[in-house]
Structures are given as C-alpha cells and as structure tokens.
Amino acid sequence: EKLQSAISGLVDVTALRSQISAAEKVDKDQFTTSSYKALTDLLGQTDDLLKSGSRSEVDEMATKIGNAIRGLVPRAQGVEDYRDGITLKPEKGYTGDSYQAYKAAYEALMNADPSDLSAEEFAKLKADFERAEQSLKAAGSSTDKGEAPKDDIPAVQTGDNTNVVPVVIVLIVCAAAVVAVVVIRKKRK
C-alpha cells in the first residue's frame, strides 16, 4: 500500500523537460534581451519543480515556458550599420522647430539599445528619423526642405537665357543634309 501511494504521488515531468530542452536551444542573440530574460527567469525556477513540484505546478511551468518561447521578440538586424551611416547635421541654417524635431528623432534612434530593439521598434525609429530629416527647413524659407542653406553664396549667373531648341533643330537638319550628300555621292560612284 505504501508503494502504491508512492507511485500515485509521482509527477510526470516529461512535458516540463521537453520545454526546458526547447528553451535551451534558443539563440539568445536572435531575440530582444527583455523577451529572452523572461524565458531565462522561468528556467531558473525549474530545478526545484523537477525535484519536488506538484503535478499542477509542473504543468503550469511547462505552459509558461512554452508561452515564453512563443513570446520571444525577434531582435532588429542592421541597427548598428544604419546608425554608423548617419551624421548629425549641424543646427546652423535650419529653423528651430524643424531642427528640434530632427534632433529628437536622431537621439531616440541613437539611444535605443540594439540588444533590446525589436524589428518593429527599429522600423518606427528609422521612419521617424527619416521623416524628420526630410522635414528640415532652411532658416528663412518655408519651401526648402532637407537642404542646408548655401551660406549666402549666390547662384552662378551666366547671362545666357537663349532658347536652345531652334539651335538643336538646325543642327539635326544640317546633319541630315550631310548624310544625304554622302549617300548621293556614293551612289554616283
């Protein structure tokens, strides 16, 4: 009778061991640190359950680990490369409001922790930065976007405002005449 009681008191830990094995195969570098930490925190609680946990505790932990594996958030790729290609534009020459928005988007992107940045979050930060960069307005202008002022260097003035279309037409006619003369001479020979 004691043996029967002991046997009925045994807890099947197969499902929990299976979830632990699956969790140990996860490549932590592929997922955000916060989502991976949630999984490792659960794994830290399994030793005691494997030794002396009740059936319901063991089943509950197996479910939690399975949910944590499915809840892992893929880490954004290419964050460092993208950030390395960005140079903060100087404030001089842009309107205060447009530059503040640009700088805030820049800092949000640069201060994000790449090890805990999901692909979705990175895409949003990147889009916000690029939108702010495109919205930069040159000081003293409401239409110039995204271009730094030219430091008061005037545009080159050639003084030539001749319409070139008639000149091009004359050149084409002359070229056709030359070709016609060459063809006619060849036929006579």
mmCIF file of C-alpha atoms in Angstrom:
data_model
loop_
_atom_site.group_PDB
_atom_site.id
_atom_site.type_symbol
_atom_site.label_atom_id
_atom_site.label_comp_id
_atom_site.label_asym_id
_atom_site.label_seq_id
_atom_site.Cartn_x
_atom_site.Cartn_y
_atom_site.Cartn_z
ATOM 1 C CA GLU A 1 0.000 0.000 0.000
ATOM 2 C CA LYS A 2 2.884 2.391 0.714
ATOM 3 C CA LEU A 3 4.348 1.554 -2.672
ATOM 4 C CA GLN A 4 1.027 2.227 -4.380
ATOM 5 C CA SER A 5 0.763 5.554 -2.558
ATOM 6 C CA ALA A 6 4.299 6.482 -3.590
ATOM 7 C CA ILE A 7 3.615 5.576 -7.225
ATOM 8 C CA SER A 8 0.440 7.632 -7.335
ATOM 9 C CA GLY A 9 2.340 10.562 -5.842
ATOM 10 C CA LEU A 10 4.903 10.605 -8.686
ATOM 11 C CA VAL A 11 4.688 13.579 -11.010
ATOM 12 C CA ASP A 12 5.327 13.247 -14.746
ATOM 13 C CA VAL A 13 7.899 15.910 -15.663
ATOM 14 C CA THR A 14 8.308 14.861 -19.317
ATOM 15 C CA ALA A 15 6.477 17.903 -20.695
ATOM 16 C CA LEU A 16 8.479 20.274 -18.497
ATOM 17 C CA ARG A 17 11.797 18.662 -19.510
ATOM 18 C CA SER A 18 10.764 18.949 -23.153
ATOM 19 C CA GLN A 19 10.024 22.684 -22.769
ATOM 20 C CA ILE A 20 13.308 23.204 -20.913
ATOM 21 C CA SER A 21 15.170 21.464 -23.726
ATOM 22 C CA ALA A 22 13.444 23.628 -26.339
ATOM 23 C CA ALA A 23 14.247 26.785 -24.352
ATOM 24 C CA GLU A 24 17.917 25.854 -24.049
ATOM 25 C CA LYS A 25 18.175 25.607 -27.856
ATOM 26 C CA VAL A 26 17.026 29.211 -28.347
ATOM 27 C CA ASP A 27 19.751 31.514 -29.715
ATOM 28 C CA LYS A 28 19.640 34.481 -27.364
ATOM 29 C CA ASP A 29 21.299 36.782 -29.922
ATOM 30 C CA GLN A 30 18.273 36.476 -32.210
ATOM 31 C CA PHE A 31 15.816 37.928 -29.687
ATOM 32 C CA THR A 32 15.459 41.067 -27.599
ATOM 33 C CA THR A 33 17.146 40.882 -24.218
ATOM 34 C CA SER A 34 13.920 41.602 -22.336
ATOM 35 C CA SER A 35 11.954 38.816 -24.023
ATOM 36 C CA TYR A 36 14.852 36.386 -23.582
ATOM 37 C CA LYS A 37 15.212 37.382 -19.920
ATOM 38 C CA ALA A 38 11.567 36.461 -19.297
ATOM 39 C CA LEU A 39 12.388 32.964 -20.577
ATOM 40 C CA THR A 40 15.597 32.592 -18.541
ATOM 41 C CA ASP A 41 13.820 33.787 -15.392
ATOM 42 C CA LEU A 42 11.357 30.928 -15.803
ATOM 43 C CA LEU A 43 14.149 28.435 -16.449
ATOM 44 C CA GLY A 44 15.746 29.488 -13.163
ATOM 45 C CA GLN A 45 12.641 28.274 -11.334
ATOM 46 C CA THR A 46 12.572 24.763 -12.792
ATOM 47 C CA ASP A 47 15.168 22.920 -10.659
ATOM 48 C CA ASP A 48 13.005 22.749 -7.546
ATOM 49 C CA LEU A 49 9.913 21.853 -9.563
ATOM 50 C CA LEU A 50 11.709 18.954 -11.242
ATOM 51 C CA LYS A 51 12.647 17.572 -7.819
ATOM 52 C CA SER A 52 9.548 18.179 -5.749
ATOM 53 C CA GLY A 53 6.892 20.104 -7.675
ATOM 54 C CA SER A 54 3.240 19.105 -7.681
ATOM 55 C CA ARG A 55 1.576 17.977 -10.886
ATOM 56 C CA SER A 56 -0.221 21.315 -11.290
ATOM 57 C CA GLU A 57 2.967 23.328 -10.619
ATOM 58 C CA VAL A 58 4.940 21.282 -13.153
ATOM 59 C CA ASP A 59 2.199 21.569 -15.789
ATOM 60 C CA GLU A 60 1.846 25.296 -15.162
ATOM 61 C CA MET A 61 5.598 25.869 -15.543
ATOM 62 C CA ALA A 62 5.700 23.835 -18.775
ATOM 63 C CA THR A 63 2.907 26.038 -20.138
ATOM 64 C CA LYS A 64 4.646 29.242 -19.019
ATOM 65 C CA ILE A 65 7.922 28.217 -20.677
ATOM 66 C CA GLY A 66 6.099 27.312 -23.900
ATOM 67 C CA ASN A 67 4.366 30.709 -23.859
ATOM 68 C CA ALA A 68 7.675 32.473 -23.186
ATOM 69 C CA ILE A 69 9.281 30.708 -26.164
ATOM 70 C CA ARG A 70 6.388 31.720 -28.419
ATOM 71 C CA GLY A 71 6.573 35.247 -26.972
ATOM 72 C CA LEU A 72 10.232 35.796 -27.866
ATOM 73 C CA VAL A 73 10.583 39.035 -29.833
ATOM 74 C CA PRO A 74 12.993 38.949 -32.798
ATOM 75 C CA ARG A 75 15.831 41.441 -32.448
ATOM 76 C CA ALA A 76 16.202 44.117 -35.126
ATOM 77 C CA GLN A 77 19.016 43.463 -37.585
ATOM 78 C CA GLY A 78 21.305 46.090 -39.120
ATOM 79 C CA VAL A 79 20.789 48.701 -36.387
ATOM 80 C CA GLU A 80 24.485 49.465 -35.887
ATOM 81 C CA ASP A 81 25.195 49.635 -39.622
ATOM 82 C CA TYR A 82 22.316 52.040 -40.156
ATOM 83 C CA ARG A 83 23.344 54.232 -37.230
ATOM 84 C CA ASP A 84 27.000 54.252 -38.349
ATOM 85 C CA GLY A 85 25.883 55.744 -41.665
ATOM 86 C CA ILE A 86 24.207 58.739 -40.023
ATOM 87 C CA THR A 87 25.923 62.015 -39.267
ATOM 88 C CA LEU A 88 24.070 64.594 -37.196
ATOM 89 C CA LYS A 89 23.560 67.723 -39.259
ATOM 90 C CA PRO A 90 24.629 70.990 -37.647
ATOM 91 C CA GLU A 91 21.850 73.173 -36.254
ATOM 92 C CA LYS A 92 23.032 76.288 -38.077
ATOM 93 C CA GLY A 93 20.895 77.146 -41.050
ATOM 94 C CA TYR A 94 17.689 75.316 -40.077
ATOM 95 C CA THR A 95 14.557 76.584 -38.394
ATOM 96 C CA GLY A 96 14.427 75.911 -34.658
ATOM 97 C CA ASP A 97 11.290 73.766 -34.744
ATOM 98 C CA SER A 98 12.364 71.582 -37.650
ATOM 99 C CA TYR A 99 15.822 71.067 -36.162
ATOM 100 C CA GLN A 100 14.420 70.199 -32.717
ATOM 101 C CA ALA A 101 12.179 67.525 -34.267
ATOM 102 C CA TYR A 102 15.133 66.211 -36.286
ATOM 103 C CA LYS A 103 17.444 66.114 -33.267
ATOM 104 C CA ALA A 104 14.812 64.403 -31.066
ATOM 105 C CA ALA A 105 14.309 61.691 -33.702
ATOM 106 C CA TYR A 106 18.089 61.344 -34.078
ATOM 107 C CA GLU A 107 18.610 60.950 -30.325
ATOM 108 C CA ALA A 108 15.756 58.455 -29.990
ATOM 109 C CA LEU A 109 17.345 56.323 -32.718
ATOM 110 C CA MET A 110 20.880 56.622 -31.353
ATOM 111 C CA ASN A 111 19.919 55.982 -27.713
ATOM 112 C CA ALA A 112 17.882 52.833 -28.413
ATOM 113 C CA ASP A 113 19.533 49.687 -27.051
ATOM 114 C CA PRO A 114 20.184 47.484 -30.115
ATOM 115 C CA SER A 115 20.148 44.332 -27.979
ATOM 116 C CA ASP A 116 16.604 45.083 -26.827
ATOM 117 C CA LEU A 117 15.223 46.644 -30.008
ATOM 118 C CA SER A 118 12.602 44.725 -31.944
ATOM 119 C CA ALA A 119 12.400 44.915 -35.716
ATOM 120 C CA GLU A 120 9.099 46.805 -35.375
ATOM 121 C CA GLU A 121 10.535 49.356 -32.958
ATOM 122 C CA PHE A 122 13.585 49.864 -35.174
ATOM 123 C CA ALA A 123 11.419 50.384 -38.259
ATOM 124 C CA LYS A 124 9.412 53.043 -36.406
ATOM 125 C CA LEU A 125 12.518 54.848 -35.093
ATOM 126 C CA LYS A 126 14.087 54.744 -38.554
ATOM 127 C CA ALA A 127 10.926 56.076 -40.240
ATOM 128 C CA ASP A 128 10.568 58.842 -37.626
ATOM 129 C CA PHE A 129 14.187 59.900 -38.155
ATOM 130 C CA GLU A 130 13.948 59.885 -41.949
ATOM 131 C CA ARG A 131 10.679 61.837 -41.841
ATOM 132 C CA ALA A 132 12.256 64.424 -39.510
ATOM 133 C CA GLU A 133 15.307 64.668 -41.755
ATOM 134 C CA GLN A 134 13.121 65.258 -44.816
ATOM 135 C CA SER A 135 11.141 67.872 -42.892
ATOM 136 C CA LEU A 136 14.168 70.014 -42.052
ATOM 137 C CA LYS A 137 13.502 73.555 -43.226
ATOM 138 C CA ALA A 138 16.208 76.006 -44.117
ATOM 139 C CA ALA A 139 16.123 79.136 -41.990
ATOM 140 C CA GLY A 140 14.348 81.979 -43.741
ATOM 141 C CA SER A 141 12.495 79.667 -46.131
ATOM 142 C CA SER A 142 9.223 77.838 -45.840
ATOM 143 C CA THR A 143 9.645 75.803 -49.018
ATOM 144 C CA ASP A 144 13.201 74.447 -48.956
ATOM 145 C CA LYS A 145 13.147 71.042 -47.297
ATOM 146 C CA GLY A 146 16.065 68.856 -46.389
ATOM 147 C CA GLU A 147 18.728 71.125 -47.842
ATOM 148 C CA ALA A 148 21.170 73.176 -45.877
ATOM 149 C CA PRO A 149 21.375 76.819 -46.824
ATOM 150 C CA LYS A 150 24.201 77.709 -49.174
ATOM 151 C CA ASP A 151 25.833 80.196 -46.758
ATOM 152 C CA ASP A 152 24.701 83.184 -48.819
ATOM 153 C CA ILE A 153 26.648 82.157 -51.929
ATOM 154 C CA PRO A 154 24.658 83.472 -54.889
ATOM 155 C CA ALA A 155 23.811 81.132 -57.748
ATOM 156 C CA VAL A 156 26.026 81.410 -60.828
ATOM 157 C CA GLN A 157 24.579 83.860 -63.350
ATOM 158 C CA THR A 158 25.678 83.159 -66.923
ATOM 159 C CA GLY A 159 23.537 85.811 -68.555
ATOM 160 C CA ASP A 160 22.658 83.342 -71.289
ATOM 161 C CA ASN A 161 18.936 82.775 -71.479
ATOM 162 C CA THR A 162 18.762 81.740 -75.143
ATOM 163 C CA ASN A 163 16.228 79.125 -76.161
ATOM 164 C CA VAL A 164 18.324 76.173 -77.420
ATOM 165 C CA VAL A 165 15.532 74.260 -79.193
ATOM 166 C CA PRO A 166 15.892 76.109 -82.543
ATOM 167 C CA VAL A 167 19.670 75.593 -82.422
ATOM 168 C CA VAL A 168 19.246 71.850 -81.896
ATOM 169 C CA ILE A 169 16.749 71.633 -84.791
ATOM 170 C CA VAL A 170 19.185 73.424 -87.122
ATOM 171 C CA LEU A 171 21.968 71.022 -86.093
ATOM 172 C CA ILE A 172 19.776 67.989 -86.817
ATOM 173 C CA VAL A 173 18.802 69.372 -90.258
ATOM 174 C CA CYS A 174 22.456 70.050 -91.086
ATOM 175 C CA ALA A 175 23.472 66.554 -90.016
ATOM 176 C CA ALA A 176 20.710 65.068 -92.192
ATOM 177 C CA ALA A 177 21.910 67.164 -95.160
ATOM 178 C CA VAL A 178 25.499 65.961 -94.718
ATOM 179 C CA VAL A 179 24.320 62.323 -94.585
ATOM 180 C CA ALA A 180 22.197 62.843 -97.721
ATOM 181 C CA VAL A 181 25.147 64.332 -99.633
ATOM 182 C CA VAL A 182 27.428 61.450 -98.634
ATOM 183 C CA VAL A 183 24.832 58.855 -99.690
ATOM 184 C CA ILE A 184 24.212 60.540 -103.065
ATOM 185 C CA ARG A 185 27.958 60.723 -103.826
ATOM 186 C CA LYS A 186 28.416 57.060 -103.015
ATOM 187 C CA LYS A 187 25.580 56.113 -105.378
ATOM 188 C CA ARG A 188 27.196 58.091 -108.256
ATOM 189 C CA LYS A 189 30.498 56.248 -107.934
#
